[in-house]
């Protein structure tokens, strides 16, 4: 492979590596600024390379684009690792993020990160996977970031008929002993 | 010496930062600081803050006072008899100041090094994509036992924290506080006490203006002879000692 | 490489791939159930492999563990793809304060203010929100002031394996007469 080719392959690989959602070809084309045929070639090369070299991850085409996944052959080890994690950190982060989305919806990932002070992408994905939040559309702003809001499942989980039933923020609330 | 007029005044990270800047402009060794000259320049600079209608932190004024103190002590004739133990000689005052400047300068230098590291590091992005859907079931249900009230409190906690930081970044017109009001409050706080440090008194102060007003209130009580003040070392704790001479009621 | 070796390497790679925090050797040892020397070998192999093949990502040892990072050469493309909030610039005040905490920990707010010559509460709060410092406990002194120290996120943000890797403070003495 030529140096330029290696470089382009590495750039696409870096983008896939960092992305927390499927990357569309159109997105790769616009970020790397190369023709779609070249992107196709790189994606095929990467897919083959990973499988030939028995990597721990795979490149798969899923709804909306390409995404790296851990190799299913090693799922049992991954499960063992996840079970060994301390989940309190995740829980705290997930609940904070959920409360921000519930009260400030529609919000973008950038809004959430700016309120929490840290990147919250992983947590947003977890909440999506849990069916508690969903995409509402795109913000009419540069980059057209995705707007998120809570789902019906969120309402059900809390026994709410509608979002209007969320406790008001400005109401004076005495310390709740039952917490 | 008049400072050249600049459209925008350089902002300093504190009195030590300003002092170091003045010293480095003179290209002199930190151990050879000419106190008289540096004091004058420092005061000029602090004055120019006022000309530009900028707030001056109490810290800047405190340093000005310290410099003047050392300068004044330098000018006074040397005492024959051994100095009072509490008195800091001009030489000692100068040495303390230099030691503190050097300590600060060390951290200022190393923070430059850390900045370079931080910037290099910001080009590495860790993979932070969260769990794949198939492993999601392994995480315990974090909604278990969560009440709506707690969700609300959680939001307020994380959102309020943010608000405070935003406000610190903004320039906000200070709301006028009444010294009289603080004198009353202070008397209330000191009731039945023998002594309290200024830090403890101002633990709950949320902004500088409040802190300064409290300080003025302390000075007012001192003027009225209701309290004595003590400070063991430069920048040390300021102790407010309630004057319990008979007949004096705080 | 033998089949077994390839398999073990892929398992470790899969674990590194899905982890959202640095993975300690001890963790890998316990999940994969192989001796530590083998884990060492695999980690070295992976590091070399990635750099030899010009991959879009790198394996680095940080904050007591190993974690995959995108290759810094492609940072500009990644920035184009995502908005990063973890890497907002820190102000000079924040870096000064962080340096003091890093070298002098555990320290109180008063210690920091005394070295910097200014009240640093606002900056300390910012550093807490950014997850770079944390409370370590209370000092056994009048008023029981809170003691602060750096976090693992601090180590990660500065690419440090441990606090021992901080450059020695004495080297930064102002010995130059002209500064």
Coordinates of C-alpha atoms in Angstrom, one line a residue:
Chain A
X1 CA 0.0 0.0 0.0
X2 CA 1.2 3.5 -0.8
X3 CA 2.0 5.9 2.1
X4 CA -1.0 8.0 1.2
X5 CA -3.3 4.9 1.2
X6 CA -2.0 3.8 4.6
X7 CA -2.6 7.3 5.9
X8 CA -6.1 7.4 4.6
X9 CA -6.9 4.0 6.0
X10 CA -5.5 5.0 9.4
X11 CA -7.6 8.2 9.4
X12 CA -10.8 6.2 8.7
X13 CA -9.8 3.6 11.3
X14 CA -9.3 6.4 13.8
X15 CA -12.7 7.8 13.1
X16 CA -14.4 4.4 13.4
X17 CA -12.4 3.8 16.6
X18 CA -13.6 6.9 18.3
X19 CA -17.2 6.9 17.1
X20 CA -19.9 5.9 19.5
X21 CA -22.5 5.3 16.8
X22 CA -22.6 3.9 13.3
X23 CA -20.6 6.1 10.9
X24 CA -22.2 6.7 7.5
X25 CA -20.2 6.7 4.4
X26 CA -21.4 10.3 3.7
X27 CA -20.0 11.4 7.1
X28 CA -16.6 9.8 6.3
X29 CA -16.6 11.4 2.9
X30 CA -17.2 14.8 4.4
X31 CA -14.7 14.5 7.2
X32 CA -11.8 13.0 5.3
X33 CA -12.7 14.7 2.0
X34 CA -12.1 11.8 -0.4
X35 CA -14.4 10.3 -3.0
X36 CA -17.0 7.7 -1.9
X37 CA -15.3 4.9 -4.0
X38 CA -12.2 5.3 -2.0
X39 CA -14.1 5.2 1.3
X40 CA -15.7 2.0 0.0
X41 CA -12.3 0.5 -0.7
X42 CA -10.9 1.4 2.7
X43 CA -13.9 -0.1 4.5
X44 CA -13.6 -3.3 2.6
X45 CA -9.9 -3.4 3.3
X46 CA -10.3 -2.9 7.0
X47 CA -13.1 -5.5 7.2
X48 CA -10.8 -8.1 5.6
X49 CA -7.7 -7.1 7.5
X50 CA -9.5 -7.5 10.8
X51 CA -10.9 -10.9 10.0
X52 CA -7.6 -12.2 8.5
X53 CA -5.5 -11.1 11.4
X54 CA -8.0 -12.4 14.0
X55 CA -8.3 -9.1 15.7
X56 CA -10.3 -8.7 18.9
X57 CA -12.8 -6.5 17.1
X58 CA -14.7 -6.5 13.8
X59 CA -16.0 -3.9 11.4
X60 CA -19.7 -4.4 10.6
X61 CA -22.2 -2.6 8.4
X62 CA -25.3 -1.8 10.5
X63 CA -28.3 0.5 10.1
X64 CA -27.0 3.9 9.2
X65 CA -23.3 3.0 8.6
X66 CA -20.2 1.2 9.8
X67 CA -19.3 0.5 13.4
X68 CA -16.6 -1.4 15.2
X69 CA -17.8 -4.2 17.5
X70 CA -15.9 -6.5 19.8
X71 CA -15.4 -10.0 18.3
X72 CA -18.3 -12.3 19.3
X73 CA -15.9 -15.1 19.9
X74 CA -14.6 -13.3 23.0
X75 CA -18.0 -12.3 24.5
X76 CA -17.6 -14.5 27.5
X77 CA -14.4 -12.7 28.5
X78 CA -16.0 -9.3 27.9
X79 CA -18.9 -10.3 30.1
X80 CA -16.5 -11.3 32.9
X81 CA -14.8 -8.0 32.6
X82 CA -18.0 -5.9 32.7
X83 CA -19.3 -7.8 35.7
X84 CA -16.1 -7.0 37.5
X85 CA -16.5 -3.3 37.0
X86 CA -17.7 -1.0 39.8
X87 CA -21.1 0.1 38.5
X88 CA -21.6 2.9 40.9
X89 CA -19.7 5.3 38.7
X90 CA -21.8 4.4 35.7
X91 CA -25.0 4.6 37.7
X92 CA -24.3 8.0 39.0
X93 CA -23.3 9.3 35.6
X94 CA -26.4 7.7 34.0
X95 CA -28.8 9.2 36.5
X96 CA -27.2 12.6 36.2
X97 CA -27.5 12.5 32.5
X98 CA -31.1 11.2 32.6
X99 CA -32.1 14.0 34.9
X100 CA -30.6 16.6 32.6
X101 CA -32.4 15.1 29.5
X102 CA -35.7 14.8 31.4
X103 CA -35.7 18.5 32.5
X104 CA -33.9 20.2 29.6
X105 CA -35.2 18.2 26.6
X106 CA -34.6 18.6 23.8
X107 CA -30.9 18.6 24.4
X108 CA -27.8 17.8 22.4
X109 CA -24.8 15.7 23.6
X110 CA -22.9 19.0 23.7
X111 CA -25.5 20.5 26.1
X112 CA -25.2 17.5 28.4
X113 CA -21.4 17.5 28.3
X114 CA -21.3 21.2 29.0
X115 CA -23.7 20.8 32.1
X116 CA -21.9 17.8 33.4
X117 CA -18.4 19.1 32.6
X118 CA -17.4 15.8 31.1
X119 CA -18.0 13.9 27.8
X120 CA -21.1 11.8 28.4
X121 CA -21.4 9.9 25.1
X122 CA -21.0 6.5 26.6
X123 CA -23.7 7.2 29.1
X124 CA -26.1 8.6 26.5
X125 CA -25.6 5.4 24.5
X126 CA -26.4 3.3 27.6
X127 CA -29.6 5.3 28.2
X128 CA -30.6 4.8 24.5
X129 CA -29.9 1.1 24.7
X130 CA -32.0 1.0 27.9
X131 CA -34.9 2.6 26.0
X132 CA -35.1 5.6 28.4
X133 CA -34.1 8.2 25.9
X134 CA -34.3 8.6 22.1
X135 CA -33.4 10.9 19.3
X136 CA -36.0 13.6 18.7
X137 CA -34.5 15.2 15.6
X138 CA -31.7 17.5 14.6
X139 CA -30.9 20.9 15.9
X140 CA -30.9 23.6 13.3
X141 CA -27.3 24.6 14.0
X142 CA -23.9 24.1 12.6
X143 CA -23.1 20.3 12.4
X144 CA -26.8 19.6 12.9
X145 CA -26.4 17.9 16.3
X146 CA -28.9 15.3 17.3
X147 CA -31.5 16.3 19.9
X148 CA -32.4 13.9 22.6
X149 CA -35.5 13.5 24.8
X150 CA -37.1 10.9 27.1
X151 CA -39.2 8.0 25.9
X152 CA -42.6 6.6 26.9
X153 CA -40.7 3.9 28.7
X154 CA -39.1 6.6 30.8
X155 CA -42.6 7.9 31.8
X156 CA -43.7 4.4 32.5
X157 CA -40.7 3.7 34.7
X158 CA -41.7 6.6 36.9
X159 CA -45.5 6.1 36.6
X160 CA -45.9 9.5 34.9
X161 CA -48.7 10.2 32.5
X162 CA -46.8 13.0 30.9
X163 CA -43.7 15.1 31.3
X164 CA -45.9 17.8 32.9
X165 CA -46.0 15.6 35.9
X166 CA -42.2 15.9 36.6
X167 CA -41.8 17.7 39.9
X168 CA -41.3 21.4 39.3
X169 CA -37.7 22.6 39.8
X170 CA -38.5 25.9 41.5
X171 CA -40.9 24.5 44.1
X172 CA -39.6 24.7 47.6
X173 CA -39.1 21.1 48.7
X174 CA -38.5 20.2 52.3
X175 CA -35.9 17.5 52.9
X176 CA -37.4 14.2 52.0
X177 CA -36.6 11.8 54.7
X178 CA -37.5 8.8 52.6
X179 CA -35.1 9.9 49.8
Chain B
X1 CA 7.5 56.0 37.0
X2 CA 4.4 56.2 34.9
X3 CA 3.3 53.0 33.2
X4 CA 2.9 53.2 29.5
X5 CA -0.8 53.4 28.7
X6 CA -2.1 50.2 27.3
X7 CA -5.5 49.8 25.9
X8 CA -6.0 46.6 27.7
X9 CA -4.3 46.0 31.0
X10 CA -2.5 42.7 31.3
X11 CA -4.3 40.6 33.9
X12 CA -2.3 38.8 36.5
X13 CA -3.1 35.6 38.3
X14 CA -2.5 37.3 41.7
X15 CA -0.1 39.6 43.5
X16 CA 2.9 37.2 43.1
X17 CA 2.3 37.0 39.4
X18 CA 2.3 40.7 39.1
X19 CA 5.4 41.1 41.3
X20 CA 7.3 38.5 39.3
X21 CA 6.4 40.3 36.2
X22 CA 7.7 43.6 37.5
X23 CA 10.9 41.9 38.7
X24 CA 11.5 40.2 35.3
X25 CA 11.0 43.4 33.5
X26 CA 13.8 44.9 35.5
X27 CA 16.0 41.9 34.6
X28 CA 17.1 41.6 38.2
X29 CA 17.9 38.6 40.3
X30 CA 15.0 37.7 42.5
X31 CA 17.3 37.7 45.5
X32 CA 18.3 41.3 44.8
X33 CA 14.8 42.9 44.7
X34 CA 15.1 46.7 45.3
X35 CA 12.1 46.9 47.6
X36 CA 11.6 50.7 47.3
X37 CA 11.5 50.6 43.5
X38 CA 9.4 47.5 43.2
X39 CA 6.9 48.8 45.8
X40 CA 6.5 52.0 43.8
X41 CA 5.9 50.1 40.5
X42 CA 3.5 47.7 42.2
X43 CA 1.5 50.6 43.6
X44 CA 1.5 52.3 40.2
X45 CA 0.1 49.2 38.7
X46 CA -2.6 48.8 41.3
X47 CA -3.5 52.4 40.8
X48 CA -3.8 51.9 37.0
X49 CA -6.3 49.1 37.8
X50 CA -8.5 51.8 39.4
X51 CA -8.0 54.2 36.5
X52 CA -9.4 51.5 34.3
X53 CA -12.2 50.9 36.7
X54 CA -11.3 47.3 37.3
X55 CA -11.9 45.5 40.6
X56 CA -8.8 45.1 42.7
X57 CA -8.7 41.9 44.7
X58 CA -8.1 42.2 48.4
X59 CA -5.0 40.1 47.7
X60 CA -3.4 42.8 45.6
X61 CA -4.0 45.4 48.4
X62 CA -2.7 43.1 51.0
X63 CA 0.5 42.7 49.0
X64 CA 0.8 46.4 48.6
X65 CA 0.5 46.8 52.4
X66 CA 3.2 44.2 52.9
X67 CA 5.5 45.9 50.5
X68 CA 5.0 49.2 52.2
X69 CA 5.5 47.7 55.5
X70 CA 8.9 46.3 54.5
X71 CA 9.8 49.5 52.8
X72 CA 8.9 51.6 55.9
X73 CA 10.8 49.3 58.2
X74 CA 13.8 49.8 55.9
X75 CA 13.6 53.5 56.3
X76 CA 13.3 53.6 60.1
X77 CA 16.6 53.9 62.0
X78 CA 17.8 50.6 63.4
X79 CA 16.8 50.0 67.0
X80 CA 19.6 49.6 69.5
X81 CA 17.8 47.3 71.8
X82 CA 16.8 43.8 70.7
X83 CA 13.6 44.0 68.8
X84 CA 10.3 42.8 70.1
X85 CA 10.0 39.1 69.4
X86 CA 6.8 39.7 67.4
X87 CA 8.4 42.3 65.3
X88 CA 9.6 41.2 61.9
X89 CA 12.8 43.0 60.9
X90 CA 12.9 44.5 57.4
X91 CA 15.5 41.9 56.4
X92 CA 13.3 39.1 57.6
X93 CA 10.2 40.5 55.9
X94 CA 12.2 40.7 52.7
X95 CA 13.4 37.2 53.0
X96 CA 10.0 35.8 53.7
X97 CA 8.7 37.6 50.7
X98 CA 11.5 36.3 48.5
X99 CA 11.0 32.7 49.8
X100 CA 7.3 32.9 48.9
X101 CA 8.0 34.4 45.5
X102 CA 10.4 31.6 44.7
X103 CA 7.9 29.0 45.9
X104 CA 5.2 30.5 43.7
X105 CA 7.6 30.8 40.7
X106 CA 8.5 27.1 41.0
X107 CA 4.8 26.2 40.5
X108 CA 4.3 28.7 37.8
X109 CA 7.3 27.2 35.9
X110 CA 6.1 23.6 36.4
X111 CA 2.6 24.6 35.3
X112 CA 4.1 25.7 32.0
X113 CA 5.6 22.3 31.6
X114 CA 2.3 20.6 32.5
X115 CA 0.5 22.9 30.0
X116 CA 2.7 21.5 27.2
X117 CA 1.9 17.9 28.4
X118 CA -1.8 18.7 28.5
X119 CA -1.8 20.1 25.0
X120 CA 0.1 17.1 23.6
X121 CA -2.2 14.8 25.4
X122 CA -5.3 16.5 24.0
X123 CA -4.5 15.0 20.7
X124 CA -5.2 11.5 22.0
X125 CA -8.8 10.5 22.3
X126 CA -9.6 7.5 24.4
X127 CA -12.2 5.1 23.2
X128 CA -15.3 6.0 25.2
X129 CA -18.1 4.6 23.2
X130 CA -20.0 2.9 26.0
X131 CA -21.2 -0.6 26.1
X132 CA -22.4 -2.5 23.0
X133 CA -26.1 -3.3 23.2
X134 CA -25.5 -7.0 23.7
X135 CA -23.7 -6.4 27.0
X136 CA -26.1 -3.9 28.3
X137 CA -28.1 -6.4 30.3
X138 CA -25.0 -6.9 32.6
X139 CA -25.4 -3.6 34.2
X140 CA -27.6 -3.5 37.2
X141 CA -30.9 -1.6 36.8
X142 CA -29.9 1.9 37.9
X143 CA -33.5 3.1 38.0
X144 CA -34.2 0.6 40.9
X145 CA -35.6 2.5 43.8
X146 CA -35.2 5.9 42.2
X147 CA -37.9 8.4 43.1
X148 CA -38.9 11.4 41.0
X149 CA -37.9 13.6 43.9
X150 CA -34.4 12.2 43.7
X151 CA -34.2 12.7 40.0
X152 CA -35.2 16.3 40.5
X153 CA -32.6 16.8 43.2
X154 CA -30.0 15.2 41.1
X155 CA -30.7 17.6 38.3
X156 CA -30.6 20.6 40.6
X157 CA -27.3 19.4 42.1
X158 CA -25.5 19.1 38.8
X159 CA -27.2 22.1 37.2
X160 CA -26.6 24.5 40.2
X161 CA -23.0 23.5 40.3
X162 CA -22.7 24.6 36.7
X163 CA -24.5 27.9 37.3
X164 CA -22.1 28.9 40.0
X165 CA -19.2 28.3 37.7
X166 CA -20.8 30.2 34.9
X167 CA -21.3 33.2 37.2
X168 CA -17.7 33.1 38.2
X169 CA -16.7 33.4 34.6
X170 CA -18.9 36.4 34.0
X171 CA -18.3 39.9 35.1
X172 CA -21.1 40.7 37.4
X173 CA -21.8 44.1 39.0
X174 CA -21.4 43.5 42.7
X175 CA -24.6 44.2 44.7
X176 CA -24.0 46.8 47.3
X177 CA -23.7 45.4 50.8
X178 CA -24.1 47.4 53.9
X179 CA -21.2 47.4 56.4
X180 CA -23.6 48.3 59.2
X181 CA -25.6 45.2 58.4
X182 CA -22.5 43.1 58.6
X183 CA -21.4 44.7 61.8
X184 CA -24.7 43.6 63.3
X185 CA -24.3 40.1 61.9
X186 CA -20.7 39.9 63.2
X187 CA -21.7 40.9 66.7
X188 CA -24.4 38.2 66.6
X189 CA -21.8 35.6 65.5
X190 CA -19.2 36.6 68.1
X191 CA -21.7 36.5 71.0
X192 CA -20.4 34.3 73.8
X193 CA -17.1 33.5 72.0
X194 CA -13.6 34.5 73.1
X195 CA -11.9 34.2 69.8
X196 CA -12.6 33.2 66.2
X197 CA -10.5 33.2 63.1
X198 CA -11.5 35.4 60.1
X199 CA -11.5 32.3 57.9
X200 CA -14.0 30.6 60.1
X201 CA -16.2 33.7 60.2
X202 CA -16.2 33.9 56.4
X203 CA -16.5 30.2 55.7
X204 CA -20.0 30.7 54.2
X205 CA -19.1 33.9 52.2
X206 CA -19.8 33.1 48.6
X207 CA -18.1 36.0 46.9
X208 CA -15.3 38.5 47.3
X209 CA -17.5 41.5 48.0
X210 CA -19.1 39.7 50.9
X211 CA -15.7 38.8 52.2
X212 CA -14.4 42.4 51.9
X213 CA -17.6 43.7 53.6
X214 CA -17.1 41.3 56.4
X215 CA -13.5 42.4 56.7
X216 CA -14.6 46.1 56.9
X217 CA -17.1 45.1 59.6
X218 CA -14.2 43.5 61.6
X219 CA -12.2 46.7 61.2
X220 CA -15.2 48.7 62.4
X221 CA -15.5 46.6 65.5
X222 CA -11.8 47.0 66.1
X223 CA -12.1 50.8 65.8
X224 CA -14.9 50.8 68.3
X225 CA -12.6 48.8 70.6
X226 CA -14.9 45.8 70.7
X227 CA -12.4 43.3 69.4
X228 CA -8.6 42.9 69.2
X229 CA -6.9 41.5 66.1
X230 CA -4.0 39.2 65.9
X231 CA -2.0 37.6 63.1
X232 CA 0.9 35.2 63.8
X233 CA 2.6 35.6 60.4
X234 CA 2.3 37.4 57.1
X235 CA -0.8 36.0 55.3
X236 CA -1.5 33.8 58.4
X237 CA -4.9 33.4 60.0
X238 CA -6.4 36.6 61.3
X239 CA -7.7 36.0 64.7
X240 CA -10.5 38.1 66.1
X241 CA -10.3 38.3 69.9
X242 CA -13.4 39.5 71.6
X243 CA -12.5 42.2 74.1
X244 CA -13.8 41.0 77.4
X245 CA -12.7 43.8 79.5
X246 CA -15.4 44.4 82.2
X247 CA -18.0 46.9 81.0
X248 CA -17.5 46.2 77.4
X249 CA -20.5 44.5 75.9
X250 CA -20.1 43.3 72.4
Chain C
X1 CA 2.5 -16.9 16.4
X2 CA 0.8 -20.0 17.6
X3 CA -3.0 -20.2 17.4
X4 CA -3.2 -20.0 21.1
X5 CA -1.0 -17.0 21.3
X6 CA -3.1 -15.2 18.6
X7 CA -6.3 -16.1 20.5
X8 CA -4.9 -14.7 23.8
X9 CA -3.8 -11.6 22.0
X10 CA -7.2 -11.1 20.5
X11 CA -8.9 -11.6 23.8
X12 CA -6.8 -8.9 25.5
X13 CA -7.4 -6.7 22.5
X14 CA -11.1 -7.2 22.8
X15 CA -11.0 -6.3 26.5
X16 CA -9.0 -3.2 25.8
X17 CA -11.4 -2.3 23.0
X18 CA -14.6 -2.3 25.1
X19 CA -13.2 -0.8 28.2
X20 CA -14.0 2.8 28.9
X21 CA -11.2 3.2 31.5
X22 CA -7.6 2.1 31.8
X23 CA -7.3 -1.7 32.3
X24 CA -4.8 -2.8 34.9
X25 CA -2.6 -5.8 34.3
X26 CA -4.1 -7.4 37.4
X27 CA -7.6 -7.1 35.9
X28 CA -6.4 -8.7 32.6
X29 CA -4.7 -11.4 34.5
X30 CA -7.9 -12.2 36.5
X31 CA -10.3 -12.1 33.5
X32 CA -8.1 -14.0 31.0
X33 CA -6.6 -16.3 33.6
X34 CA -3.0 -16.3 32.3
X35 CA 0.3 -15.4 34.2
X36 CA 1.3 -11.8 34.4
X37 CA 4.4 -12.3 32.2
X38 CA 2.2 -13.4 29.4
X39 CA 0.0 -10.4 29.8
X40 CA 3.2 -8.2 29.7
X41 CA 4.3 -9.9 26.5
X42 CA 0.9 -9.4 24.8
X43 CA 0.7 -5.8 25.8
X44 CA 4.2 -5.2 24.4
X45 CA 3.3 -7.1 21.2
X46 CA 0.1 -5.1 20.7
X47 CA 1.9 -1.8 21.3
X48 CA 4.5 -2.6 18.7
X49 CA 2.1 -4.1 16.2
X50 CA -0.1 -0.9 16.2
X51 CA 2.8 1.4 15.7
X52 CA 4.5 -0.8 13.1
X53 CA 1.3 -1.1 11.0
X54 CA 0.5 2.6 11.3
X55 CA -2.9 1.9 12.9
X56 CA -5.4 4.7 13.6
X57 CA -5.1 3.9 17.3
X58 CA -2.4 3.3 19.9
X59 CA -2.0 1.4 23.1
X60 CA -0.7 3.5 26.0
X61 CA 0.0 2.9 29.6
X62 CA -1.7 5.6 31.7
X63 CA -3.0 6.0 35.2
X64 CA -2.2 2.6 36.4
X65 CA -3.4 0.7 33.4
X66 CA -3.6 0.3 29.6
X67 CA -6.0 2.0 27.3
X68 CA -6.5 2.5 23.6
X69 CA -6.3 6.0 22.2
X70 CA -6.8 7.3 18.7
X71 CA -3.5 8.2 17.0
X72 CA -2.6 11.8 17.7
X73 CA -1.6 12.4 14.1
X74 CA -5.3 12.2 13.2
X75 CA -6.6 14.5 15.9
X76 CA -7.8 17.2 13.5
X77 CA -10.1 14.7 11.7
X78 CA -11.5 13.4 15.0
X79 CA -12.2 17.0 16.1
X80 CA -14.0 17.5 12.8
X81 CA -16.1 14.4 13.7
X82 CA -16.9 15.1 17.3
X83 CA -17.0 18.0 19.6
X84 CA -14.7 17.3 22.5
X85 CA -15.4 18.7 25.9
X86 CA -12.8 16.9 27.8
X87 CA -10.1 18.9 26.2
X88 CA -11.4 22.4 26.6
X89 CA -8.4 24.6 27.4
X90 CA -7.5 25.1 31.1
X91 CA -6.7 28.6 32.1
X92 CA -3.3 29.6 33.6
X93 CA -5.0 29.9 37.0
X94 CA -6.4 26.4 36.7
X95 CA -3.0 24.9 35.7
X96 CA -1.1 26.7 38.4
X97 CA -3.6 25.5 41.0
X98 CA -3.5 22.0 39.5
X99 CA 0.3 22.0 39.7
X100 CA 0.2 22.9 43.3
X101 CA -2.3 20.2 44.1
X102 CA -0.4 17.6 42.1
X103 CA 2.9 18.3 43.9
X104 CA 1.8 19.1 47.4
X105 CA -1.2 16.8 47.8
X106 CA -2.9 16.4 50.2
X107 CA -3.5 20.2 50.3
X108 CA -6.2 22.5 51.7
X109 CA -7.7 25.5 49.9
X110 CA -5.8 27.7 52.3
X111 CA -2.5 26.0 51.3
X112 CA -3.2 26.7 47.7
X113 CA -4.3 30.3 48.3
X114 CA -1.2 30.9 50.4
X115 CA 1.2 29.7 47.6
X116 CA -0.7 31.5 44.8
X117 CA -1.3 34.6 46.9
X118 CA -4.9 34.7 45.8
X119 CA -8.1 33.0 46.8
X120 CA -8.4 30.0 44.5
X121 CA -11.8 28.7 45.4
X122 CA -13.4 29.2 42.0
X123 CA -10.6 27.4 40.3
X124 CA -10.7 24.6 42.8
X125 CA -14.4 24.1 42.0
X126 CA -13.8 24.1 38.3
X127 CA -11.1 21.4 38.7
X128 CA -13.5 19.3 40.8
X129 CA -16.2 19.6 38.1
X130 CA -13.7 18.6 35.5
X131 CA -12.9 15.5 37.5
X132 CA -9.2 16.5 37.7
X133 CA -9.1 16.7 41.5
X134 CA -11.1 15.3 44.4
X135 CA -11.6 15.5 48.1
X136 CA -9.3 13.2 50.0
X137 CA -10.6 13.8 53.5
X138 CA -10.4 16.4 56.2
X139 CA -7.3 17.8 57.8
X140 CA -7.0 17.2 61.5
X141 CA -6.8 20.9 62.3
X142 CA -9.1 23.6 63.6
X143 CA -12.1 24.0 61.2
X144 CA -11.3 20.6 59.7
X145 CA -10.5 21.9 56.2
X146 CA -11.0 19.6 53.3
X147 CA -7.9 18.1 51.7
X148 CA -7.6 17.8 48.0
X149 CA -5.6 15.6 45.7
X150 CA -5.5 14.6 42.0
X151 CA -7.6 11.9 40.3
X152 CA -6.8 9.2 37.8
X153 CA -8.5 11.4 35.2
X154 CA -5.7 13.9 36.0
X155 CA -3.1 11.3 35.3
X156 CA -4.9 10.3 32.1
X157 CA -5.3 13.9 30.9
X158 CA -1.6 14.5 31.3
X159 CA -0.5 11.2 29.9
X160 CA 1.1 10.1 33.2
X161 CA 1.4 6.6 34.4
X162 CA 1.7 7.7 38.0
X163 CA 2.4 10.7 40.1
X164 CA 6.1 9.6 40.2
X165 CA 6.3 10.6 36.5
X166 CA 5.7 14.3 37.4
X167 CA 8.9 16.2 36.6
X168 CA 10.8 17.0 39.8
X169 CA 9.8 20.3 41.1
X170 CA 13.3 21.4 42.1
X171 CA 14.3 21.6 38.4
X172 CA 11.9 24.5 38.2
X173 CA 13.5 26.7 40.7
X174 CA 14.0 30.2 39.4
X175 CA 17.8 30.1 39.4
X176 CA 18.2 32.3 36.3
X177 CA 19.0 35.8 37.5
X178 CA 17.1 37.4 34.6
X179 CA 14.3 34.8 35.0

